[in-house]
């Protein structure tokens, strides 16, 4: 009688080995990542099964070997956050103008990291970046605002100030006169 290797012998042994030895891709990558790198959720380990005899070959024993290939993408988290902060500062300069400076520190958090092109190694990051900007208006600018609203009705002055990108909110209280028209004297 000749003993032959059955496909089920290879498959059953491989299934047992895969179940017992599949590595955790997060742990594998943590050993190789730099402190500033962050792993995105696409890391995975795939088994490769080999045997020293194929199904149908005569043999009294068969050795099944399972190896794993782990793949994943990492990104430079510190670099991404620094870039997000720089982009926010540049946007604020364009949106607010030269009278504004940011106060306190900027806060940036990566909210989503997605592998968008595996072949190119492209990751799309979404970051929430926040900061506070304060206007530092000089006397010339304040004088120009005063001139623009002098002699206007309260409603007109409110509209002019609201349209200025240097004024977030204005509350105008007028005393004297009829309470609705600002004085023509800018002082």
Coordinates of C-alpha atoms in Angstrom, one line a residue:
X1 CA 0.0 0.0 0.0
X2 CA 1.3 3.4 -0.9
X3 CA 0.5 6.4 1.3
X4 CA -0.3 9.6 -0.6
X5 CA -0.6 13.2 0.6
X6 CA -4.2 14.4 0.6
X7 CA -5.1 18.1 0.0
X8 CA -7.1 17.9 3.2
X9 CA -3.8 17.0 5.1
X10 CA -2.2 20.2 3.9
X11 CA -5.4 22.3 4.4
X12 CA -6.1 21.1 7.9
X13 CA -2.5 21.6 9.0
X14 CA -2.4 25.1 7.4
X15 CA -5.7 26.2 9.0
X16 CA -4.4 25.1 12.4
X17 CA -1.1 26.9 11.9
X18 CA -2.7 30.1 10.6
X19 CA -5.1 30.2 13.6
X20 CA -2.3 29.7 16.0
X21 CA 0.4 32.0 14.5
X22 CA -1.3 34.9 12.7
X23 CA 0.6 38.0 14.0
X24 CA -1.0 41.2 15.1
X25 CA 0.0 43.7 12.4
X26 CA -0.2 46.6 14.9
X27 CA 2.4 44.9 17.1
X28 CA 4.6 44.0 14.1
X29 CA 4.7 47.6 12.8
X30 CA 5.2 49.2 16.3
X31 CA 8.6 47.5 16.5
X32 CA 9.7 49.2 13.3
X33 CA 8.1 52.6 13.4
X34 CA 9.8 55.8 14.5
X35 CA 8.2 57.7 17.4
X36 CA 6.7 60.4 15.2
X37 CA 5.1 57.8 12.8
X38 CA 1.5 56.8 13.0
X39 CA 0.0 53.6 11.4
X40 CA -3.2 53.9 9.5
X41 CA -5.9 51.2 9.8
X42 CA -4.9 49.4 6.6
X43 CA -2.2 47.2 8.1
X44 CA -2.7 43.5 7.6
X45 CA -0.9 40.2 7.6
X46 CA -1.6 37.6 4.9
X47 CA -0.5 33.9 5.1
X48 CA 1.4 32.0 2.5
X49 CA 1.2 28.3 2.7
X50 CA 3.8 25.9 1.4
X51 CA 4.4 22.1 1.8
X52 CA 7.2 19.8 1.0
X53 CA 4.9 17.5 -0.9
X54 CA 1.9 18.3 -3.1
X55 CA -1.4 16.6 -2.9
X56 CA -1.4 13.2 -4.6
X57 CA 2.4 12.6 -4.1
X58 CA 3.4 9.5 -2.3
X59 CA 4.8 10.3 1.2
X60 CA 4.6 9.1 4.8
X61 CA 4.7 12.6 6.2
X62 CA 4.3 16.1 4.9
X63 CA 5.7 19.4 6.3
X64 CA 3.4 22.4 6.0
X65 CA 5.0 25.9 6.4
X66 CA 3.1 29.1 6.9
X67 CA 4.7 32.4 6.5
X68 CA 3.1 35.8 6.8
X69 CA 3.6 39.0 4.8
X70 CA 2.5 42.1 6.7
X71 CA 1.8 45.3 4.9
X72 CA 0.7 48.7 6.0
X73 CA 1.2 52.4 5.6
X74 CA 2.6 54.9 8.1
X75 CA 2.8 58.7 8.0
X76 CA 4.8 61.3 9.9
X77 CA 2.3 62.5 12.4
X78 CA 4.4 65.4 13.7
X79 CA 5.1 66.5 10.2
X80 CA 1.4 66.3 9.2
X81 CA 0.3 68.4 12.2
X82 CA 3.0 71.0 11.6
X83 CA 1.9 71.3 8.0
X84 CA -1.8 71.6 9.1
X85 CA -0.8 74.5 11.4
X86 CA 1.3 76.2 8.7
X87 CA -1.6 75.9 6.3
X88 CA -4.0 77.4 8.9
X89 CA -1.6 80.4 9.5
X90 CA -1.3 81.0 5.8
X91 CA -5.1 80.8 5.3
X92 CA -5.7 83.2 8.2
X93 CA -3.2 85.7 6.7
X94 CA -5.2 85.7 3.5
X95 CA -8.6 85.7 5.1
X96 CA -8.0 88.2 7.9
X97 CA -5.3 90.5 6.6
X98 CA -2.1 91.9 8.2
X99 CA -3.8 93.4 11.3
X100 CA -4.2 89.9 12.8
X101 CA -1.8 87.8 14.8
X102 CA -2.5 84.4 16.3
X103 CA -2.7 84.3 20.1
X104 CA -1.6 81.2 22.2
X105 CA -0.7 78.0 20.6
X106 CA -2.4 76.3 17.6
X107 CA -4.0 73.0 18.2
X108 CA -4.0 70.4 15.4
X109 CA -5.5 66.8 15.5
X110 CA -5.5 64.3 12.7
X111 CA -9.2 63.1 12.5
X112 CA -8.9 60.7 9.6
X113 CA -6.1 59.0 7.7
X114 CA -7.0 57.0 4.6
X115 CA -4.8 55.1 2.1
X116 CA -6.0 56.6 -1.2
X117 CA -3.5 55.2 -3.6
X118 CA -1.6 52.1 -2.5
X119 CA 0.7 52.0 -5.6
X120 CA 1.8 55.6 -5.0
X121 CA 1.8 55.3 -1.2
X122 CA -0.6 58.2 -1.0
X123 CA -2.4 58.9 2.2
X124 CA -5.2 61.5 2.6
X125 CA -5.2 63.1 6.0
X126 CA -8.0 65.2 7.5
X127 CA -6.9 67.5 10.3
X128 CA -8.8 69.7 12.7
X129 CA -6.7 72.7 13.3
X130 CA -7.7 75.6 15.6
X131 CA -6.3 78.9 16.8
X132 CA -7.3 82.3 17.9
X133 CA -6.5 85.4 16.0
X134 CA -6.7 88.9 17.4
X135 CA -6.8 92.2 15.4
X136 CA -4.1 94.7 16.4
X137 CA -5.6 97.8 14.8
X138 CA -3.5 101.0 14.7
X139 CA -4.8 104.5 15.1
X140 CA -4.9 105.1 11.3
X141 CA -7.1 102.0 10.8
X142 CA -9.4 103.0 13.7
X143 CA -9.6 106.6 12.3
X144 CA -10.6 105.2 8.9
X145 CA -13.4 103.1 10.5
X146 CA -14.6 106.2 12.4
X147 CA -14.7 108.3 9.2
X148 CA -16.6 105.5 7.4
X149 CA -19.5 105.6 9.9
X150 CA -19.6 109.3 10.9
X151 CA -23.0 110.9 10.2
X152 CA -24.6 107.5 9.3
X153 CA -27.7 106.0 10.9
X154 CA -27.2 103.3 13.4
X155 CA -28.4 100.7 10.9
X156 CA -26.0 102.0 8.2
X157 CA -23.1 102.1 10.6
X158 CA -23.8 98.6 11.8
X159 CA -23.9 97.4 8.1
X160 CA -20.5 99.1 7.4
X161 CA -18.8 97.7 10.4
X162 CA -20.3 94.2 9.8
X163 CA -18.9 94.3 6.2
X164 CA -15.4 95.1 7.5
X165 CA -13.3 92.0 7.8
X166 CA -11.6 93.5 10.8
X167 CA -14.8 93.6 12.8
X168 CA -16.4 90.4 14.0
X169 CA -19.3 92.1 15.9
X170 CA -20.3 95.6 16.6
X171 CA -22.8 97.0 19.1
X172 CA -23.7 100.7 18.6
X173 CA -25.3 102.7 21.3
X174 CA -26.2 106.3 20.5
X175 CA -27.2 108.8 23.2
X176 CA -28.4 112.3 22.5
X177 CA -29.8 113.6 19.2
X178 CA -32.6 111.3 18.1
X179 CA -30.6 108.1 19.1
X180 CA -30.4 106.9 15.5
X181 CA -27.8 109.0 13.8
X182 CA -24.0 109.0 14.7
X183 CA -22.3 112.4 15.0
X184 CA -20.5 113.8 11.9
X185 CA -17.5 114.6 14.1
X186 CA -15.2 111.6 14.1
X187 CA -13.8 112.4 17.5

